[in-house]
Amino acid sequence: ALRTLEVEGLIKKREGRGFTVKRFSFDDLSKAYEVRGVLEGLAAGTLARDGMHPDTAAHLTRVIDDMDVMLRSEMPIEKIVIAYQEANIDFHETIMGDCDNEFLRLAYGRLEHFPLLGLGTVVFNKDRAEEERMRLHFGNIQHRVILDAITRRDTFRAETLMREHAN
């Protein structure tokens, strides 16, 4: 188990005996986040190029529609964020999973254990709830535009939009 954590970059073997938990700086996480955006962009572009199964398109459309409903609801913002996060993870994981490129998933697997780098992870500032709600609305508009690019099989647009969205 320790060897796996070392390979994943989460711990580092010390001289002699033992391990140290690796510390991540803001710069480290920013770089990893950028790589995640490239991988997600490639997944969206690949799905656009190769075509999407109708069931996948229907599922992504439902996820986006459900997000719209929850964002317009009168639920407390904390509950909206939890529901949005679940749907957002579903949207991003569906694209990554359905792009039919096991090497993309393998490459992403090296990042997913790092803080805040899970597909669809949403960071929310409860002190700025109304601004955050607008940001979530904007994110879901981006989902709709990304899905449109994939559906139209516009590889470059799908990849570029997802890359921007994921960063």
CSV table of C-alpha atoms in Angstrom, one decimal:
chain,number,residue,atom,x,y,z
A,1,ALA,CA,0.0,0.0,0.0
A,2,LEU,CA,2.8,2.4,0.8
A,3,ARG,CA,4.4,1.7,-2.6
A,4,THR,CA,1.2,2.6,-4.3
A,5,LEU,CA,1.0,5.9,-2.4
A,6,GLU,CA,4.6,6.6,-3.4
A,7,VAL,CA,3.9,5.9,-7.0
A,8,GLU,CA,0.8,8.1,-6.9
A,9,GLY,CA,3.1,10.9,-5.6
A,10,LEU,CA,1.2,11.3,-2.3
A,11,ILE,CA,4.1,10.2,0.0
A,12,LYS,CA,7.9,10.2,-0.4
A,13,LYS,CA,10.4,7.6,0.9
A,14,ARG,CA,12.8,9.1,3.4
A,15,GLU,CA,16.5,8.3,3.6
A,16,GLY,CA,16.8,5.2,5.7
A,17,ARG,CA,13.3,4.2,6.9
A,18,GLY,CA,9.8,5.6,6.7
A,19,PHE,CA,7.8,7.9,4.5
A,20,THR,CA,6.8,11.5,4.6
A,21,VAL,CA,3.4,12.8,3.4
A,22,LYS,CA,4.0,15.1,0.4
A,23,ARG,CA,2.9,18.7,0.8
A,24,PHE,CA,1.3,20.4,-2.1
A,25,SER,CA,1.6,24.1,-2.8
A,26,PHE,CA,-0.9,26.2,-4.5
A,27,ASP,CA,1.4,26.2,-7.5
A,28,ASP,CA,1.5,22.4,-7.6
A,29,LEU,CA,-2.3,22.2,-7.5
A,30,SER,CA,-2.6,24.9,-10.2
A,31,LYS,CA,-0.4,22.9,-12.5
A,32,ALA,CA,-2.2,19.7,-11.8
A,33,TYR,CA,-5.6,21.5,-12.4
A,34,GLU,CA,-4.2,22.6,-15.8
A,35,VAL,CA,-3.3,19.1,-16.7
A,36,ARG,CA,-6.8,17.9,-15.7
A,37,GLY,CA,-8.3,20.5,-18.0
A,38,VAL,CA,-6.2,19.3,-20.9
A,39,LEU,CA,-7.3,15.7,-20.2
A,40,GLU,CA,-11.0,16.6,-19.9
A,41,GLY,CA,-10.7,18.7,-23.1
A,42,LEU,CA,-9.2,15.8,-24.9
A,43,ALA,CA,-12.0,13.5,-23.6
A,44,ALA,CA,-14.7,15.9,-24.9
A,45,GLY,CA,-12.9,16.3,-28.3
A,46,THR,CA,-12.5,12.6,-28.7
A,47,LEU,CA,-16.2,12.0,-27.9
A,48,ALA,CA,-17.1,14.7,-30.5
A,49,ARG,CA,-14.8,13.2,-33.1
A,50,ASP,CA,-15.9,9.6,-32.6
A,51,GLY,CA,-19.5,10.3,-32.0
A,52,MET,CA,-21.7,9.9,-28.9
A,53,HIS,CA,-24.2,7.1,-28.3
A,54,PRO,CA,-27.8,8.4,-28.2
A,55,ASP,CA,-28.2,7.2,-24.6
A,56,THR,CA,-25.1,9.2,-23.5
A,57,ALA,CA,-26.5,12.3,-25.2
A,58,ALA,CA,-29.9,11.8,-23.5
A,59,HIS,CA,-28.2,11.2,-20.1
A,60,LEU,CA,-26.1,14.4,-20.4
A,61,THR,CA,-29.1,16.4,-21.5
A,62,ARG,CA,-31.0,15.2,-18.4
A,63,VAL,CA,-28.1,16.0,-16.1
A,64,ILE,CA,-28.0,19.6,-17.5
A,65,ASP,CA,-31.7,20.0,-17.3
A,66,ASP,CA,-31.7,18.8,-13.7
A,67,MET,CA,-29.0,21.3,-12.8
A,68,ASP,CA,-31.1,24.1,-14.3
A,69,VAL,CA,-34.1,23.1,-12.2
A,70,MET,CA,-32.1,22.9,-9.0
A,71,LEU,CA,-30.4,26.2,-9.6
A,72,ARG,CA,-33.8,27.9,-10.1
A,73,SER,CA,-35.2,26.2,-7.0
A,74,GLU,CA,-35.9,27.8,-3.6
A,75,MET,CA,-33.8,25.2,-1.8
A,76,PRO,CA,-31.2,26.5,0.6
A,77,ILE,CA,-27.9,27.2,-1.3
A,78,GLU,CA,-26.0,24.6,0.7
A,79,LYS,CA,-28.4,21.9,-0.6
A,80,ILE,CA,-28.2,23.2,-4.1
A,81,VAL,CA,-24.4,23.0,-4.0
A,82,ILE,CA,-24.5,19.4,-2.8
A,83,ALA,CA,-27.0,18.4,-5.5
A,84,TYR,CA,-25.1,20.4,-8.2
A,85,GLN,CA,-21.8,18.8,-7.2
A,86,GLU,CA,-23.3,15.3,-7.7
A,87,ALA,CA,-24.7,16.2,-11.1
A,88,ASN,CA,-21.5,17.9,-12.1
A,89,ILE,CA,-19.5,14.9,-11.2
A,90,ASP,CA,-21.9,12.8,-13.3
A,91,PHE,CA,-21.5,15.1,-16.3
A,92,HIS,CA,-17.7,15.1,-16.2
A,93,GLU,CA,-17.3,11.4,-15.4
A,94,THR,CA,-19.7,10.5,-18.2
A,95,ILE,CA,-17.7,12.4,-20.8
A,96,MET,CA,-14.4,11.0,-19.5
A,97,GLY,CA,-15.8,7.5,-19.3
A,98,ASP,CA,-17.6,7.4,-22.6
A,99,CYS,CA,-14.8,8.9,-24.8
A,100,ASP,CA,-13.5,5.3,-25.3
A,101,ASN,CA,-9.9,6.1,-24.5
A,102,GLU,CA,-8.5,4.0,-21.7
A,103,PHE,CA,-5.2,5.9,-21.7
A,104,LEU,CA,-7.0,9.2,-20.9
A,105,ARG,CA,-8.6,7.5,-17.9
A,106,LEU,CA,-5.3,6.0,-16.9
A,107,ALA,CA,-3.5,9.4,-17.1
A,108,TYR,CA,-6.3,11.1,-15.1
A,109,GLY,CA,-6.1,8.3,-12.6
A,110,ARG,CA,-2.7,9.7,-11.5
A,111,LEU,CA,-4.4,13.1,-10.7
A,112,GLU,CA,-7.7,12.1,-9.1
A,113,HIS,CA,-6.2,11.5,-5.7
A,114,PHE,CA,-4.9,15.0,-5.3
A,115,PRO,CA,-7.0,17.6,-3.4
A,116,LEU,CA,-9.8,19.2,-5.4
A,117,LEU,CA,-8.9,17.4,-8.6
A,118,GLY,CA,-11.8,14.9,-8.8
A,119,LEU,CA,-13.8,15.3,-12.0
A,120,GLY,CA,-16.6,17.7,-11.4
A,121,THR,CA,-15.3,18.9,-8.0
A,122,VAL,CA,-16.9,22.2,-7.1
A,123,VAL,CA,-15.4,24.6,-4.6
A,124,PHE,CA,-18.0,26.9,-3.0
A,125,ASN,CA,-17.6,30.1,-1.0
A,126,LYS,CA,-20.7,30.3,1.3
A,127,ASP,CA,-19.8,33.9,2.2
A,128,ARG,CA,-20.5,34.9,-1.4
A,129,ALA,CA,-23.5,32.7,-2.0
A,130,GLU,CA,-25.3,34.8,-4.7
A,131,GLU,CA,-22.1,35.2,-6.7
A,132,GLU,CA,-21.5,31.5,-6.4
A,133,ARG,CA,-25.0,30.7,-7.5
A,134,MET,CA,-24.4,32.8,-10.7
A,135,ARG,CA,-21.0,31.0,-11.2
A,136,LEU,CA,-22.9,27.6,-11.0
A,137,HIS,CA,-25.4,28.9,-13.6
A,138,PHE,CA,-22.6,30.0,-15.9
A,139,GLY,CA,-21.0,26.5,-15.4
A,140,ASN,CA,-24.2,24.8,-16.5
A,141,ILE,CA,-24.5,27.1,-19.5
A,142,GLN,CA,-21.0,25.9,-20.4
A,143,HIS,CA,-22.2,22.3,-20.0
A,144,ARG,CA,-25.0,22.9,-22.5
A,145,VAL,CA,-22.5,24.5,-25.0
A,146,ILE,CA,-20.0,21.7,-24.6
A,147,LEU,CA,-22.7,19.1,-25.2
A,148,ASP,CA,-23.8,21.0,-28.3
A,149,ALA,CA,-20.3,21.0,-29.7
A,150,ILE,CA,-20.0,17.2,-29.0
A,151,THR,CA,-23.4,16.5,-30.6
A,152,ARG,CA,-22.4,18.6,-33.7
A,153,ARG,CA,-19.1,16.6,-33.7
A,154,ASP,CA,-17.1,19.8,-33.6
A,155,THR,CA,-13.9,18.3,-32.1
A,156,PHE,CA,-11.9,21.5,-31.7
A,157,ARG,CA,-14.8,23.5,-30.2
A,158,ALA,CA,-15.7,20.7,-27.8
A,159,GLU,CA,-12.1,20.3,-26.7
A,160,THR,CA,-11.5,24.0,-26.3
A,161,LEU,CA,-14.7,24.7,-24.4
A,162,MET,CA,-14.2,21.8,-22.0
A,163,ARG,CA,-10.6,22.7,-21.4
A,164,GLU,CA,-11.7,26.3,-20.5
A,165,HIS,CA,-14.6,25.0,-18.4
A,166,ALA,CA,-12.5,22.5,-16.5
A,167,ASN,CA,-10.0,25.2,-15.5
